[in-house]
Structure formats: C-alpha cells, structure tokens
XYZ file of C-alpha atoms in Angstrom:
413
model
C 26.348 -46.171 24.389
C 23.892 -46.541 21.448
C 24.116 -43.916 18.979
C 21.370 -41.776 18.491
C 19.862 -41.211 15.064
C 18.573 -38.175 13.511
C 14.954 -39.026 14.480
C 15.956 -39.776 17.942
C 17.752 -36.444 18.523
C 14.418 -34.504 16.883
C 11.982 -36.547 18.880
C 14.011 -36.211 22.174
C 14.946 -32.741 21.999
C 12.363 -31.159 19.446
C 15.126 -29.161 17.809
C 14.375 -28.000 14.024
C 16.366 -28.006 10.528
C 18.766 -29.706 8.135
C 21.325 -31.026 11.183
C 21.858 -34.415 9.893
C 22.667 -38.145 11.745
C 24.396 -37.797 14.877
C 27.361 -40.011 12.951
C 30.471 -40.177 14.041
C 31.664 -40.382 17.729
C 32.745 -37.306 19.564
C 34.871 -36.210 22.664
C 31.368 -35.927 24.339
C 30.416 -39.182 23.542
C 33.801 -40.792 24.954
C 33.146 -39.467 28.815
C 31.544 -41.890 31.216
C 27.969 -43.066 30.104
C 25.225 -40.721 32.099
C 24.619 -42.614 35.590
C 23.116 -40.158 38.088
C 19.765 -41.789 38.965
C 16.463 -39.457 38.943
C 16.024 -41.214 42.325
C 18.090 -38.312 43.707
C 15.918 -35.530 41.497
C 13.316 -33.398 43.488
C 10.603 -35.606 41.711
C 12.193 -39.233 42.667
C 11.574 -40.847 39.445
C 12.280 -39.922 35.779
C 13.668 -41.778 32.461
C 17.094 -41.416 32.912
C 18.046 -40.336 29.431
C 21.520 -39.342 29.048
C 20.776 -35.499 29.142
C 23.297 -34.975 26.686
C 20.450 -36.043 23.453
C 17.883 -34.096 25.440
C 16.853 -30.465 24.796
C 13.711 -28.194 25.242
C 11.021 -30.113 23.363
C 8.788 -27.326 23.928
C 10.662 -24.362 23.550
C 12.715 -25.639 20.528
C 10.078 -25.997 17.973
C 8.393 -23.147 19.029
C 10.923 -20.165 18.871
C 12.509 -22.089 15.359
C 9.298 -21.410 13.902
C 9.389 -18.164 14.751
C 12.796 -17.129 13.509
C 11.426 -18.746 10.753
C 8.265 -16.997 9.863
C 10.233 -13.650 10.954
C 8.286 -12.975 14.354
C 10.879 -12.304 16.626
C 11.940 -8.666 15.908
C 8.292 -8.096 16.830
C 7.916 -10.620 19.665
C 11.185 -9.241 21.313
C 9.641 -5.657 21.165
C 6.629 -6.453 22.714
C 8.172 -8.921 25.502
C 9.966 -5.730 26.820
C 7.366 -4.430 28.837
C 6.855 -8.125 30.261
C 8.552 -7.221 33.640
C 6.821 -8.407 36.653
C 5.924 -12.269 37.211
C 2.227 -12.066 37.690
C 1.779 -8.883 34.891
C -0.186 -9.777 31.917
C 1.386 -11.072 28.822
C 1.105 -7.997 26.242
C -1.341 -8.108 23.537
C -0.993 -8.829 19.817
C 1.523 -12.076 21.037
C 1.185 -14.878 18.455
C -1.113 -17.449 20.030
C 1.132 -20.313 20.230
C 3.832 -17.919 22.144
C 1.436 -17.034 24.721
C 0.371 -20.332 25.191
C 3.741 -21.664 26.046
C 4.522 -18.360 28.082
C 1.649 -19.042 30.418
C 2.376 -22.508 30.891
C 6.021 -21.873 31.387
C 5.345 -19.123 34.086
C 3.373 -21.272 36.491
C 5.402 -22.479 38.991
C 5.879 -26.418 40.089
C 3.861 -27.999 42.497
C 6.571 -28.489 44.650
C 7.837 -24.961 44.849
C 7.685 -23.877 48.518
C 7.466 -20.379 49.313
C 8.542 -20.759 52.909
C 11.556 -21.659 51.727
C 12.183 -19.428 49.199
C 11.312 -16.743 51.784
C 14.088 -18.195 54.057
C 16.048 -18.133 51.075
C 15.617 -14.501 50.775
C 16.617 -13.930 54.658
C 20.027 -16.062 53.590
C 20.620 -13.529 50.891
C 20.434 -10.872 52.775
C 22.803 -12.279 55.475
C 25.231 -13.597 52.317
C 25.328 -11.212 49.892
C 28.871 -9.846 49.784
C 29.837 -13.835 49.232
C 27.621 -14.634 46.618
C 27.709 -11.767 44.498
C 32.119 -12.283 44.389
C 31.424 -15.996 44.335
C 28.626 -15.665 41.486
C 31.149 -13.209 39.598
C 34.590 -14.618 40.154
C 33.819 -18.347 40.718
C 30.491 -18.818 38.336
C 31.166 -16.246 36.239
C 34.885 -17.523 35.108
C 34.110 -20.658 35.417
C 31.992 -20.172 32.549
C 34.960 -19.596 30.216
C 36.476 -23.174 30.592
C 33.481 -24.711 30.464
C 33.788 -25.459 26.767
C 30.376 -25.942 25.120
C 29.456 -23.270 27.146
C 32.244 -20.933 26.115
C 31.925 -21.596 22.739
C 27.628 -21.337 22.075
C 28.987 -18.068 23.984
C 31.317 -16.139 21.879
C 29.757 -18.105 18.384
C 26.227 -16.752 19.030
C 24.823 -12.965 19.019
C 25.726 -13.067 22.476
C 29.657 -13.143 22.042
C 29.785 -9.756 19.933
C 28.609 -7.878 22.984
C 30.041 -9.624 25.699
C 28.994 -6.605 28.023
C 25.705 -6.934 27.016
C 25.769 -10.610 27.373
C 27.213 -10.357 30.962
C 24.482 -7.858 31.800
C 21.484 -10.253 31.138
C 23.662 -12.779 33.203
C 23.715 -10.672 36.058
C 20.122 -9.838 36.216
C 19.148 -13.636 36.600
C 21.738 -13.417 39.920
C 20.678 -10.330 40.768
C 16.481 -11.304 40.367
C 17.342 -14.996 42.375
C 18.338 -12.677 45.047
C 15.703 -10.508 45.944
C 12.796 -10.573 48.790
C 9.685 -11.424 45.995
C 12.219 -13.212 43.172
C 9.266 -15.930 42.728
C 6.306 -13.529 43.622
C 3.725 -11.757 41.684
C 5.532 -8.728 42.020
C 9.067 -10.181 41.519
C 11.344 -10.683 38.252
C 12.502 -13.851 38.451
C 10.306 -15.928 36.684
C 10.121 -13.443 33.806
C 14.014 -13.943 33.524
C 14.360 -17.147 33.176
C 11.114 -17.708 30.754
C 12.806 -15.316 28.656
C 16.239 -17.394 29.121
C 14.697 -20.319 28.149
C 13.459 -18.750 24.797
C 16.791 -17.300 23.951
C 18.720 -20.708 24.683
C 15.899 -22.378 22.126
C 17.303 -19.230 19.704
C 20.789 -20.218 20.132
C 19.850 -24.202 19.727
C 18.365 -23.205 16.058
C 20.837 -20.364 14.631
C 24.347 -22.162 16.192
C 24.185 -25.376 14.252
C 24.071 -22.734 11.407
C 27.415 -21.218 11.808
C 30.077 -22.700 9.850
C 32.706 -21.153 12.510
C 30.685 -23.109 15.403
C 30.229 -26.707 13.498
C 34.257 -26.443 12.833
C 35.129 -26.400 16.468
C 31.994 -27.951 18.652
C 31.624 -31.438 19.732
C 28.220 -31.688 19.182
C 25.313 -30.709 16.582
C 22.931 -29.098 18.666
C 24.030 -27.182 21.790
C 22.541 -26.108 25.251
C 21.463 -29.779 25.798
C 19.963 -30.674 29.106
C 23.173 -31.374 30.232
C 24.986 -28.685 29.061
C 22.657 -26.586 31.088
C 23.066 -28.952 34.447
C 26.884 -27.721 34.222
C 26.058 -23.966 33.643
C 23.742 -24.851 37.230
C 26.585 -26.456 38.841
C 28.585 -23.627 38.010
C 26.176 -21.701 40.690
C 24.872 -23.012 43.792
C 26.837 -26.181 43.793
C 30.605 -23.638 42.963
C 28.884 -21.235 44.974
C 28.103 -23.243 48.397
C 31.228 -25.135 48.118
C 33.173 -21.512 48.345
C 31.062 -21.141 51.242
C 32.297 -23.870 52.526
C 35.595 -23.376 52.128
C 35.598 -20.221 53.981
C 33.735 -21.709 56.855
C 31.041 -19.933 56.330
C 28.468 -21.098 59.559
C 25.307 -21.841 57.141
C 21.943 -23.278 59.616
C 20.902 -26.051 57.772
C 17.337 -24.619 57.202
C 18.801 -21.494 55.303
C 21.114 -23.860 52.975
C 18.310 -26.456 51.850
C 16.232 -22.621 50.903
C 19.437 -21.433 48.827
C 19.349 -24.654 46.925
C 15.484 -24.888 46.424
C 15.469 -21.149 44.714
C 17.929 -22.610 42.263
C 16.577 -25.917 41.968
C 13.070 -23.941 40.902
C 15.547 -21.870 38.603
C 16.393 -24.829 37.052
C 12.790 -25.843 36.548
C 11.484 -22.252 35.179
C 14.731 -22.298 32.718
C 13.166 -25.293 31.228
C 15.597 -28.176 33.062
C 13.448 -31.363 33.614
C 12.948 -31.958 37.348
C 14.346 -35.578 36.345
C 17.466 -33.823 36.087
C 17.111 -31.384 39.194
C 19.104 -32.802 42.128
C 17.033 -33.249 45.208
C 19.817 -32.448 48.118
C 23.633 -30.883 48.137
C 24.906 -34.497 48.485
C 22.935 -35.641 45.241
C 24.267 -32.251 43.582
C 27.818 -33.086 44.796
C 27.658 -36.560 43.517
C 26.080 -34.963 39.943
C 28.861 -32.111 39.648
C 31.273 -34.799 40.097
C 29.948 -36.499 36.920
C 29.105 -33.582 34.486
C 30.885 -30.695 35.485
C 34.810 -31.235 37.034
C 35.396 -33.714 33.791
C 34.846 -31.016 31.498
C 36.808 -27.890 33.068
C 39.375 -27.146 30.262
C 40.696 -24.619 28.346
C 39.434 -23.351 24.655
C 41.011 -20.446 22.369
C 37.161 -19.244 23.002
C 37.004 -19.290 26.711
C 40.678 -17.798 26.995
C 39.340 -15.062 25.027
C 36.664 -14.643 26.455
C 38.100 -14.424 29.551
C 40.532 -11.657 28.693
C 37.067 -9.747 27.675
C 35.852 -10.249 31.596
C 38.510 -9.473 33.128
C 38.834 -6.181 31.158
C 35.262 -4.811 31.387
C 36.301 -2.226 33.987
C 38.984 -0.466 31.589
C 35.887 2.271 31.218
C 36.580 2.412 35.297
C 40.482 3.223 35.324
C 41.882 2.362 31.869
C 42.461 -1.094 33.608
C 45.166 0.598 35.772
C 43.896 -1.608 38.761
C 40.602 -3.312 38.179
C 42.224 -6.126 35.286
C 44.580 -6.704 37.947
C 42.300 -7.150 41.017
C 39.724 -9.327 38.823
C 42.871 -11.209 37.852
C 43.590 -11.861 41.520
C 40.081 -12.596 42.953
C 39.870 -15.328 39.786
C 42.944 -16.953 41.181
C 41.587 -16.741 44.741
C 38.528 -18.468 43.909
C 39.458 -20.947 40.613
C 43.167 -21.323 41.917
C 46.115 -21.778 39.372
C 45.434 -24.292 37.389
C 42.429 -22.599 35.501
C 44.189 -19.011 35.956
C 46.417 -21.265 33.975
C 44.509 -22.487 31.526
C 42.974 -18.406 31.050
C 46.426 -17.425 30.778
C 45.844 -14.745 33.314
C 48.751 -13.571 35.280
C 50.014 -13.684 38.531
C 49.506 -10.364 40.657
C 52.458 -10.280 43.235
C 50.301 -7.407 45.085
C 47.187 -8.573 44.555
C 47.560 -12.234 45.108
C 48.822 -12.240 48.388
C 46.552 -9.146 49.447
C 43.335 -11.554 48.673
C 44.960 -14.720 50.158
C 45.362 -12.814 53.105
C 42.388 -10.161 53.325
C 39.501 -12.425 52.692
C 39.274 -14.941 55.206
C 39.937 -12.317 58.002
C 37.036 -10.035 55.820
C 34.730 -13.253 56.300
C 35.601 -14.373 59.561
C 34.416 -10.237 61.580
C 31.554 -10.075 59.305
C 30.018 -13.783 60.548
C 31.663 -12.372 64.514
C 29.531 -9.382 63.882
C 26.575 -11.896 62.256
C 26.501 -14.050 65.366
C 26.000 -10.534 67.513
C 22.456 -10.635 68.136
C 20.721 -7.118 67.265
C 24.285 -5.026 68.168
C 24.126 -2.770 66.448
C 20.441 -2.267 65.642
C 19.721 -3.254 62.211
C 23.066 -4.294 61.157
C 21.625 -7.083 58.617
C 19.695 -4.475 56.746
C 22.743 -2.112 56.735
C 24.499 -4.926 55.365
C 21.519 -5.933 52.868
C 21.808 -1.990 51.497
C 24.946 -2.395 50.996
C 25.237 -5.443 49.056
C 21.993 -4.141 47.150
C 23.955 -0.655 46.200
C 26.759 -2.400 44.849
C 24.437 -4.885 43.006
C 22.493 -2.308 41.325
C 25.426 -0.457 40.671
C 26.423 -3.180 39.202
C 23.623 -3.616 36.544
C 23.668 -0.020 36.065
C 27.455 -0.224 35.093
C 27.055 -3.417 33.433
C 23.998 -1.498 31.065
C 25.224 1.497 30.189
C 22.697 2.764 32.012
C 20.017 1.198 30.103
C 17.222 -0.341 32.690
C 15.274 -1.889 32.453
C 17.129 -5.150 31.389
C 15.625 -7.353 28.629
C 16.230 -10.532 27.677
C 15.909 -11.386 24.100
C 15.045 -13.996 21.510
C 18.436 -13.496 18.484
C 17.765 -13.786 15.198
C 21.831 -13.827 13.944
C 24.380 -15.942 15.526
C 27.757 -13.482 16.263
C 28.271 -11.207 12.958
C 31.917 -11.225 13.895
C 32.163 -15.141 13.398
C-alpha cells in the first residue's frame, strides 16, 4: 500500500494542524489492503479509497477553525435549542456553521420514507431486542473495538462516561421512533450534531500526548473507523436477530437497514462507503470490523465503567452482575475474556436459558393476529417506558439531551 504523505492525508480528509508525515508503518497499516468495492454501496460507484486516510472534509476544517477562533462555547449554547429536524437554525450562528448545518440536514436523494416508515412499524414489533442488543452487543462491543475505545476514554468524552453513554443512547433511542427522519423528529439533529463533535475529537485528540503514545494512527474517527462503530449496530444487531430466530419479513429488514444506512449518510459517512444490502454489509464487517475485536487497558476499563453504571440503582448488588451476564450472552467468552468480566454462575445460566424461551412466546404471541386487541402498541409502550426511562436515568434527569462540539480532550488524561 502506498504511503500517504502529509498533503495527501490533509487533502483527503481536510483535517487541520501541526500532525506531521504519516511516516512510519503501523498495526493499521499491516491488515489486508481495503477491497470492498463501492459497487456494493447504495450509490453503485465511488473511488474506492482505503477509508482508513479518509475523514470529514467538510466538517473537519470547519469545527477546527472554530475551536480555534474560540466559537464553540457559544455555538454549543445556542445549538441547544436546535431540537426538531425541520426547526430553524437559531440566530446569531457564524455564517459558515449555518451553511454547512443546512446542507448537512437535507436528506439524500435516495432516502425513502416508505421505508423508513416500515422501519418504524419493525421497531415497534422489535424493541425489547434491539434496545438489549444495541446495549449489550453494540454497546460492549464498543470497548474492544480499539480506536474506538481509545478516541473514547482520551477525549472529553471519557471523563464522563455517563454522560458520554447518554448522548449514545439518544442516537438509538431517536433511530427508533415513528418521525426519526421527519420534520418533527430528532434524528437528523443527532447525528448533524455527531458529526460536528467527531470533527472536535479529530482536531483536539492528535493533541494529547497520552493519545499519540498509545494510538495507531495520527488522526482518528477516519471513515473507516466510523464503518466499524456502524457495523457494531445493524450489522451486530440483525445478526443477534438472527441467531435467535427471530422471523424478520424481508420488507421490514431491508427498512431496518435503510434507517441506518441514511444514519450513516447524515453522520457524514460517504455513500461510497454505505453498503447497499445485508450480504454486502456481511461481506464489509468481515473485512473491517471482526479483524480488529481485541482487547486494550482502555476498553477493559472502560468496560468496568459500563457495567457499573447502575451502582446508583442497588450499590451494584445485582445490576454489575446481570450486565455481566447479558454481555456474555450476547459477546460470548472470549471478549467477556478479553473485558475481564466474570463469570455469573446464577446469572449465566439464567440468561442462557430464559432468553430464547422470552423470544420464542413473544414472536407466538406476534404471529397472533389482533388477540389481544392492541397487543403491538402495549408492547411499543412498554419498550418506549423503559427507553425513556432509560435516558432519564442515563441524564440525571437532565432532558433535553444535547450533543456538543468539546473544546478539551479528557482533563483526566
């Protein structure tokens, strides 16, 4: 693979500051050269750049300059009564800000909102399984996924990891609801603002001296970095599906992957990079995502931090232990390994046992048409109560949710 220079990496990703050549050969650069073919992307076509030397070339520039110039506390502030998708950006914005904004809000020209509404209708039926498999599968997975894990706990990010989680879990909680792409909806403003705090994190990181000692690479959140993260969701999260025979029509699984293949768009992923079917995803995971699974003193940490968020709860008496279990029921042993979490000899067994019977009279009752009356919107309250508790717990209390630009990387580090 040809090396890329320091004016390659700017011009390709747009990414600010003193970073220097892109010299000496990393772990990164030893996997297998990039060979996923934007034939299989929802455009057809594309460069095919390795993703790995491509970032936001829009973004980037844009939110180093203002860091730079000292905008953000300002910008942040105002952004926070940006709620709904189709509101009007708040005055007093620096131009160049709102200019980007309101081109990164519009939607592509292939979004499809019949889909998306069927999408919504699969939510409501799946709920219970994608909020454990978005927690316990995605979320986890996260922590030995190690670029991820460490732009993570290095950044502001990683010295409030329940803050942190919180803004996670209102981009799966926003993906999820009836108008998530709709005027009225949330969805687009969460990722827009996603996409601005990743270009954030791509100009303070390379400035932490506790970062640059451990990374693999001088600029993080590349495009491919950020295909893994996505992997890490609808591709982990259908193949749990999957793998608890979960009877999916074919209509309602090509919606779930279009809202996150228009996620991927709005959080500033070129569509070149977007995988056009779950075969082409498959075939894409395979390459970026299962060769990097391992184990970092970041992620282990940071682990330990997740799995002991409901010590508030119960002092950790049982919820470490059941989010220890439902980890190994989803990730198995080897990463429970690799996390150093324990084996529960309760709690193991309990969820080995408990959740494919769970799954299999929920789908019986599912294929029940109409008996009892309403039984997928009982079921759609339900999930929604324990979502919004959720947040609410997650928050402190503190809703609205809102994303932010940072201005430090982690004090801590």
């Amino acid at each position: 693979m040809e090396q890329p220079s320091r004016r390659n990496v700017l011009m390709t990703g747009g990414v600010l500051g003193a970073l220097g050549a892109l010299s000496v050969a990393t772990p990164a650069q030893a996997r297998p050269l990039w060979t996923w073919s934007p034939k299989g992307s929802v455009v057809g076509a594309g460069k095919g750049v390795d993703p790995r030397w491509v970032w936001d070339e829009e973004a980037d520039p844009l939110v180093a300059s203002l860091i730079d110039r000292g905008d953000v506390p300002k910008v942040n502030m105002l952004l926070k009564t940006w709620t709904k998708n189709g509101q009007a950006l708040p005055s007093g914005l620096p131009a160049d800000l709102r200019a980007f904004i309101e081109k990164a809000r519009q939607l592509p020209s292939w979004a499809d909102q019949t889909k998306l509404a069927t999408a919504f209708r699969f939510n409501q039926k799946r709920g219970t399984y994608l909020g454990v498999s978005y927690g316990f599968a995605s979320g986890m997975m996260s922590t030995v996924i190690p670029h991820e894990a460490r732009a993570v706990y290095y950044s502001k990010g990683g010295a409030d990891m329940r803050d942190r989680i919180t803004k996670t879990a209102k981009l799966g909680y926003d993906i999820g609801t009836r108008n998530a792409f709709l005027p009225d909806g949330e969805m687009i403003v969460t990722c827009v603002k996603t996409r601005l705090a990743h270009a954030g994190v791509r100009h303070l990181l390379p400035q932490s001296p506790y970062w640059t000692k451990v990374a693999d690479e001088q600029i993080p959140i590349s495009q491919a970095d950020m295909m893994v993260t996505w992997h890490s969701l609808p591709t982990t999260v259908m193949k749990q599906l999957n793998r608890w025979k979960v009877p999916i029509p074919a209509d309602e699984s090509a919606a779930f992957l279009h809202s996150w293949q228009l996620t991927a768009h709005m959080l500033g992923i070129l569509d070149e990079y977007i995988p056009n079917s779950w075969d082409e995803a498959n075939a894409q995971a395979a390459q970026v995502l299962d060769p990097v699974l391992a184990p970092t003193p970041e992620g282990v940490k940071l682990a330990d931090i997740l799995l002991h968020l409901g010590v508030t709860i119960d002092g950790g008496i049982l919820t470490t232990h059941i989010l220890g279990a439902l980890t190994r029921y989803m990730l198995g042993d080897q990463i429970c390994g690799w996390l150093q979490i324990p084996r529960e000899p309760v709690w193991d067994p309990a969820f080995e046992a408990f959740w494919p019977t769970f799954v299999a009279i929920k789908e019986g009752l599912l294929k029940i048409t109409d008996a009892p009356p309403g039984l997928l919107q009982i079921y759609w309250a339900f999930d929604e109560i324990i979502r919004l508790g959720t947040l609410l717990f997650l928050s402190g209390g503190n809703l609205p949710i809102s994303i932010q630009i940072p201005t430090t990387n982690n004090p801590n580090y």
